Amino acid sequence: MEQTLLYLSLKYHGDFNKITKAIKEHEEIDLILFKDMLKVMNCKYTTLLSKDYPERLKTMNAPPYVLYYYGNLDLVNNKTIGIVGMRQMSPYGKQATEYFAKNLIFNHYTIVSGMAKGVDTVSHLTAISNHGSTIAILGTGIDYIYPKENRSLYDELKKNQLVMSEYPHLTTPSKKQFPFRNRIIAGLSDSILITEARIKSGTMITAGYALEQGKTIYCVPSRYNDYNGCNELIRQGATLVLNVSDIMEDEDFH
C-alpha cells in the first residue's frame, strides 16, 4: 500500500484531491509508468503508512499521503515552533523575527517555516547561523527552488537540516498549493509564532490551520498604524508575546 500511495502521488504530482479520488476508485499501479517515475526521483520519501511518517501529522485533517524530503527526517520529532509572517516585512518585523528565532534556538526549539521571502527566510537563516535546527516545508516540488534567490539556503537545508514537500520533482508553483501547504507547517509545529502579518494573508491561513489543530498562536504586537494582522489575532485571543520568556512560561503552564 505504501508503494500505491507513492505511485499515485508521483502520477498526480502530489495533488491531494486527485490522489484521494484515485484511492477511492482503487486505481491500480501501472508498473512500467511507476518504474519510469522512480528513475527521476532523487529525494527520499515517507508515506502516511510508513513507520517514519511524522506522528504530528497523522491526526490532522488531510494529512499528506506522501512527503518527499532531503536532510534529517528525525528533526520532525524535536520540540518545534512554527515561525511565519510577511514576505515584505518591515525592519521591525525583521528585528522581531531575528530576536525570537535566535532565542528559541537557544532554548532548543526546532524552527518550522516555509522558505518564502521575508519572515520565513530570516527564521531559517537565524536558526542556521546560531547552530540550531530548522525545517522548511515547500509549496512547490521538492526539487523546485522558490524563490530562486534562496538557492543557497535550500542547499544548506538539504545538506544539514530538513526540507520537505508533498509535491514531487519539479512541480511548479500554483496559487492553491501555498495556502494548502500551510496546514503542514501548522501540523509539524507544537505552536505558532507570528512576528508580522497583514490581515489578509497566507500567514492568517496558517493561523487558521493552527487553531483548527488546537495549537497555541503567539503574536508579536505591531503599532496601531502598521500591518495589523498580529493585533487582530491578539484581539481574537492569540497570546501576545514581548520576549521568548513569555513563550517559555506559557508552554510550561500548559
Short mmCIF file of C-alpha atoms in Angstrom, two decimals:
data_model
loop_
_atom_site.label_atom_id
_atom_site.label_comp_id
_atom_site.label_asym_id
_atom_site.label_seq_id
_atom_site.Cartn_x
_atom_site.Cartn_y
_atom_site.Cartn_z
CA MET A 1 0.00 0.00 0.00
CA GLU A 2 2.95 2.36 0.62
CA GLN A 3 4.01 1.82 -2.98
CA THR A 4 0.47 2.57 -4.15
CA LEU A 5 0.50 5.90 -2.31
CA LEU A 6 3.90 6.77 -3.79
CA TYR A 7 2.75 5.81 -7.29
CA LEU A 8 -0.41 7.91 -7.08
CA SER A 9 1.46 10.86 -5.59
CA LEU A 10 4.03 10.79 -8.38
CA LYS A 11 1.40 10.31 -11.08
CA TYR A 12 -0.81 13.16 -9.84
CA HIS A 13 2.05 15.49 -8.82
CA GLY A 14 1.05 15.43 -5.15
CA ASP A 15 -2.46 16.76 -5.81
CA PHE A 16 -4.32 15.71 -2.65
CA ASN A 17 -7.78 15.65 -4.21
CA LYS A 18 -6.72 13.64 -7.26
CA ILE A 19 -4.88 11.12 -5.08
CA THR A 20 -7.92 10.77 -2.82
CA LYS A 21 -10.16 10.16 -5.85
CA ALA A 22 -7.76 7.54 -7.24
CA ILE A 23 -7.68 5.72 -3.88
CA LYS A 24 -11.48 5.64 -3.70
CA GLU A 25 -11.61 4.25 -7.23
CA HIS A 26 -8.98 1.59 -6.38
CA GLU A 27 -6.70 2.69 -9.19
CA GLU A 28 -4.05 0.07 -9.88
CA ILE A 29 -0.34 0.64 -10.37
CA ASP A 30 0.97 0.84 -13.93
CA LEU A 31 4.32 -0.83 -13.25
CA ILE A 32 6.04 0.49 -16.37
CA LEU A 33 4.97 4.07 -15.62
CA PHE A 34 5.92 3.63 -11.96
CA LYS A 35 9.46 2.48 -12.84
CA ASP A 36 9.89 5.43 -15.19
CA MET A 37 8.75 7.87 -12.50
CA LEU A 38 11.07 6.35 -9.91
CA LYS A 39 14.07 6.77 -12.22
CA VAL A 40 13.89 10.56 -11.96
CA MET A 41 13.29 10.69 -8.19
CA ASN A 42 16.41 11.82 -6.34
CA CYS A 43 14.95 12.52 -2.90
CA LYS A 44 13.85 10.33 0.00
CA TYR A 45 10.20 9.91 0.90
CA THR A 46 7.83 8.75 3.61
CA THR A 47 4.16 7.83 3.24
CA LEU A 48 1.18 8.07 5.55
CA LEU A 49 1.58 4.33 6.12
CA SER A 50 5.35 4.40 6.78
CA LYS A 51 6.85 3.90 10.24
CA ASP A 52 8.88 7.10 9.99
CA TYR A 53 5.97 9.33 8.91
CA PRO A 54 5.70 12.33 11.30
CA GLU A 55 3.35 11.43 14.16
CA ARG A 56 2.18 15.04 14.49
CA LEU A 57 0.63 14.95 11.03
CA LYS A 58 -1.36 11.74 11.42
CA THR A 59 -4.11 13.34 13.50
CA MET A 60 -4.71 16.46 11.39
CA ASN A 61 -7.27 16.90 8.64
CA ALA A 62 -5.99 15.98 5.17
CA PRO A 63 -2.52 14.69 6.11
CA PRO A 64 -0.29 14.49 3.03
CA TYR A 65 -0.21 10.99 1.57
CA VAL A 66 3.49 11.26 0.74
CA LEU A 67 6.19 13.62 1.95
CA TYR A 68 9.31 13.98 -0.19
CA TYR A 69 12.37 15.21 1.63
CA TYR A 70 16.10 15.86 1.81
CA GLY A 71 18.02 16.00 5.06
CA ASN A 72 17.42 14.74 8.58
CA LEU A 73 13.86 13.44 9.00
CA ASP A 74 14.45 12.96 12.74
CA LEU A 75 14.07 16.73 13.18
CA VAL A 76 10.28 16.27 13.00
CA ASN A 77 10.44 14.59 16.42
CA ASN A 78 12.06 17.59 18.13
CA LYS A 79 10.35 20.30 20.17
CA THR A 80 9.11 22.58 17.38
CA ILE A 81 7.67 26.02 16.81
CA GLY A 82 6.48 27.45 13.51
CA ILE A 83 7.59 30.99 12.73
CA VAL A 84 5.65 32.67 9.93
CA GLY A 85 4.85 36.14 8.71
CA MET A 86 5.13 38.68 5.92
CA ARG A 87 7.16 38.31 2.78
CA GLN A 88 7.64 42.07 2.51
CA MET A 89 8.43 42.60 6.17
CA SER A 90 9.35 45.91 7.80
CA PRO A 91 12.63 46.49 9.69
CA TYR A 92 10.58 46.00 12.87
CA GLY A 93 9.34 42.62 11.63
CA LYS A 94 12.86 41.55 10.68
CA GLN A 95 14.25 42.57 14.06
CA ALA A 96 11.47 40.73 15.90
CA THR A 97 11.94 37.59 13.80
CA GLU A 98 15.69 37.52 14.36
CA TYR A 99 15.30 38.08 18.11
CA PHE A 100 12.68 35.38 18.64
CA ALA A 101 14.26 32.83 16.29
CA LYS A 102 17.68 33.23 17.90
CA ASN A 103 16.39 32.88 21.44
CA LEU A 104 14.08 30.00 20.61
CA ILE A 105 17.09 28.18 19.15
CA PHE A 106 18.98 28.85 22.40
CA ASN A 107 16.05 27.17 24.18
CA HIS A 108 16.36 24.07 21.99
CA TYR A 109 13.41 24.61 19.68
CA THR A 110 13.49 23.45 16.07
CA ILE A 111 12.03 26.16 13.85
CA VAL A 112 9.49 25.24 11.16
CA SER A 113 8.74 27.63 8.31
CA GLY A 114 8.08 27.77 4.57
CA MET A 115 11.27 29.13 2.88
CA ALA A 116 9.33 32.08 1.44
CA LYS A 117 10.79 35.57 1.28
CA GLY A 118 10.78 37.69 4.41
CA VAL A 119 9.98 36.19 7.80
CA ASP A 120 10.39 32.57 6.63
CA THR A 121 13.86 33.14 5.19
CA VAL A 122 15.03 35.15 8.20
CA SER A 123 13.76 32.40 10.54
CA HIS A 124 15.66 29.65 8.70
CA LEU A 125 18.87 31.69 8.36
CA THR A 126 18.82 32.76 12.01
CA ALA A 127 18.41 29.16 13.11
CA ILE A 128 21.33 28.05 10.93
CA SER A 129 23.63 30.92 11.93
CA ASN A 130 23.04 30.12 15.60
CA HIS A 131 23.81 26.42 15.16
CA GLY A 132 20.20 25.36 15.60
CA SER A 133 17.88 23.17 13.57
CA THR A 134 15.15 24.17 11.15
CA ILE A 135 12.60 22.54 8.84
CA ALA A 136 11.35 24.07 5.59
CA ILE A 137 8.01 22.99 4.09
CA LEU A 138 7.82 23.90 0.41
CA GLY A 139 4.74 24.83 -1.59
CA THR A 140 6.44 23.61 -4.76
CA GLY A 141 8.02 20.35 -5.88
CA ILE A 142 10.83 19.14 -3.63
CA ASP A 143 13.37 19.89 -6.38
CA TYR A 144 11.89 23.27 -7.37
CA ILE A 145 13.63 26.16 -5.62
CA TYR A 146 11.27 29.05 -4.92
CA PRO A 147 12.09 31.86 -4.62
CA LYS A 148 15.15 31.44 -6.82
CA GLU A 149 17.30 33.69 -4.62
CA ASN A 150 17.03 31.09 -1.85
CA ARG A 151 19.15 28.53 -3.70
CA SER A 152 22.00 28.68 -1.17
CA LEU A 153 19.52 28.41 1.73
CA TYR A 154 17.84 25.44 0.02
CA ASP A 155 21.20 23.71 -0.47
CA GLU A 156 22.06 24.22 3.20
CA LEU A 157 18.67 22.87 4.30
CA LYS A 158 19.13 19.79 2.08
CA LYS A 159 22.58 19.09 3.43
CA ASN A 160 22.32 19.85 7.15
CA GLN A 161 18.68 20.47 8.06
CA LEU A 162 15.38 19.22 6.58
CA VAL A 163 13.41 20.36 3.54
CA MET A 164 10.06 18.68 2.75
CA SER A 165 7.20 18.87 0.27
CA GLU A 166 4.12 16.85 -0.59
CA TYR A 167 4.83 17.70 -4.24
CA PRO A 168 7.39 15.64 -6.19
CA HIS A 169 10.19 16.59 -8.53
CA LEU A 170 9.90 19.99 -10.21
CA THR A 171 6.19 20.58 -9.60
CA THR A 172 5.74 24.28 -10.36
CA PRO A 173 4.06 26.77 -8.00
CA SER A 174 0.33 27.38 -8.13
CA LYS A 175 -1.80 29.71 -6.04
CA LYS A 176 -3.65 26.91 -4.26
CA GLN A 177 -0.53 24.99 -3.26
CA PHE A 178 0.95 27.58 -0.89
CA PRO A 179 -2.12 28.07 1.34
CA PHE A 180 -2.70 24.28 1.43
CA ARG A 181 0.98 23.74 2.29
CA ASN A 182 0.46 25.85 5.41
CA ARG A 183 -1.54 23.06 7.08
CA ILE A 184 1.72 21.05 7.19
CA ILE A 185 3.66 23.91 8.78
CA ALA A 186 0.96 24.15 11.45
CA GLY A 187 0.81 20.38 11.80
CA LEU A 188 4.54 19.91 12.39
CA SER A 189 4.68 22.76 14.91
CA ASP A 190 3.82 22.43 18.60
CA SER A 191 2.84 26.11 18.47
CA ILE A 192 2.97 29.02 16.01
CA LEU A 193 4.71 32.38 16.36
CA ILE A 194 3.70 35.23 14.05
CA THR A 195 6.10 38.16 14.05
CA GLU A 196 4.41 40.42 11.49
CA ALA A 197 1.38 39.91 9.24
CA ARG A 198 -1.25 41.53 7.09
CA ILE A 199 -4.89 40.89 7.98
CA LYS A 200 -5.47 39.19 4.61
CA SER A 201 -2.50 36.90 4.02
CA GLY A 202 -1.18 33.37 3.88
CA THR A 203 0.02 33.86 7.45
CA MET A 204 -3.58 34.20 8.60
CA ILE A 205 -4.39 30.96 6.75
CA THR A 206 -1.62 29.24 8.72
CA ALA A 207 -3.13 30.65 11.91
CA GLY A 208 -6.49 29.19 10.88
CA TYR A 209 -5.00 25.74 10.40
CA ALA A 210 -3.20 26.03 13.75
CA LEU A 211 -6.45 26.90 15.52
CA GLU A 212 -8.21 24.01 13.80
CA GLN A 213 -5.46 21.72 15.10
CA GLY A 214 -5.69 23.10 18.64
CA LYS A 215 -2.28 24.80 18.56
CA THR A 216 -1.36 27.91 20.55
CA ILE A 217 -0.70 31.04 18.48
CA TYR A 218 1.79 33.62 19.74
CA CYS A 219 1.87 37.09 18.21
CA VAL A 220 4.30 39.98 18.40
CA PRO A 221 2.18 43.15 18.64
CA SER A 222 2.53 45.82 15.98
CA ARG A 223 1.97 49.57 16.17
CA TYR A 224 -1.61 50.72 15.59
CA ASN A 225 -0.90 52.09 12.11
CA ASP A 226 1.35 49.27 10.89
CA TYR A 227 0.39 45.87 9.48
CA ASN A 228 -2.35 44.78 11.83
CA GLY A 229 -2.57 41.02 11.34
CA CYS A 230 -0.92 40.28 14.68
CA ASN A 231 -3.01 42.87 16.54
CA GLU A 232 -6.18 41.41 15.07
CA LEU A 233 -5.20 37.88 16.11
CA ILE A 234 -4.40 39.13 19.62
CA ARG A 235 -7.81 40.77 19.77
CA GLN A 236 -9.33 37.40 18.82
CA GLY A 237 -7.47 35.57 21.58
CA ALA A 238 -3.93 34.85 20.38
CA THR A 239 -1.24 35.19 23.06
CA LEU A 240 0.69 38.46 22.99
CA VAL A 241 4.44 37.95 23.43
CA LEU A 242 7.12 40.55 24.03
CA ASN A 243 10.03 38.18 24.61
CA VAL A 244 10.88 34.49 24.48
CA SER A 245 10.26 34.13 28.22
CA ASP A 246 6.56 34.75 27.51
CA ILE A 247 6.51 31.69 25.25
CA MET A 248 8.51 29.53 27.65
CA GLU A 249 6.30 30.41 30.62
CA ASP A 250 3.10 29.81 28.66
CA GLU A 251 4.27 26.42 27.40
CA ASP A 252 5.40 25.40 30.89
CA PHE A 253 1.96 26.37 32.18
CA HIS A 254 0.24 24.17 29.62
#
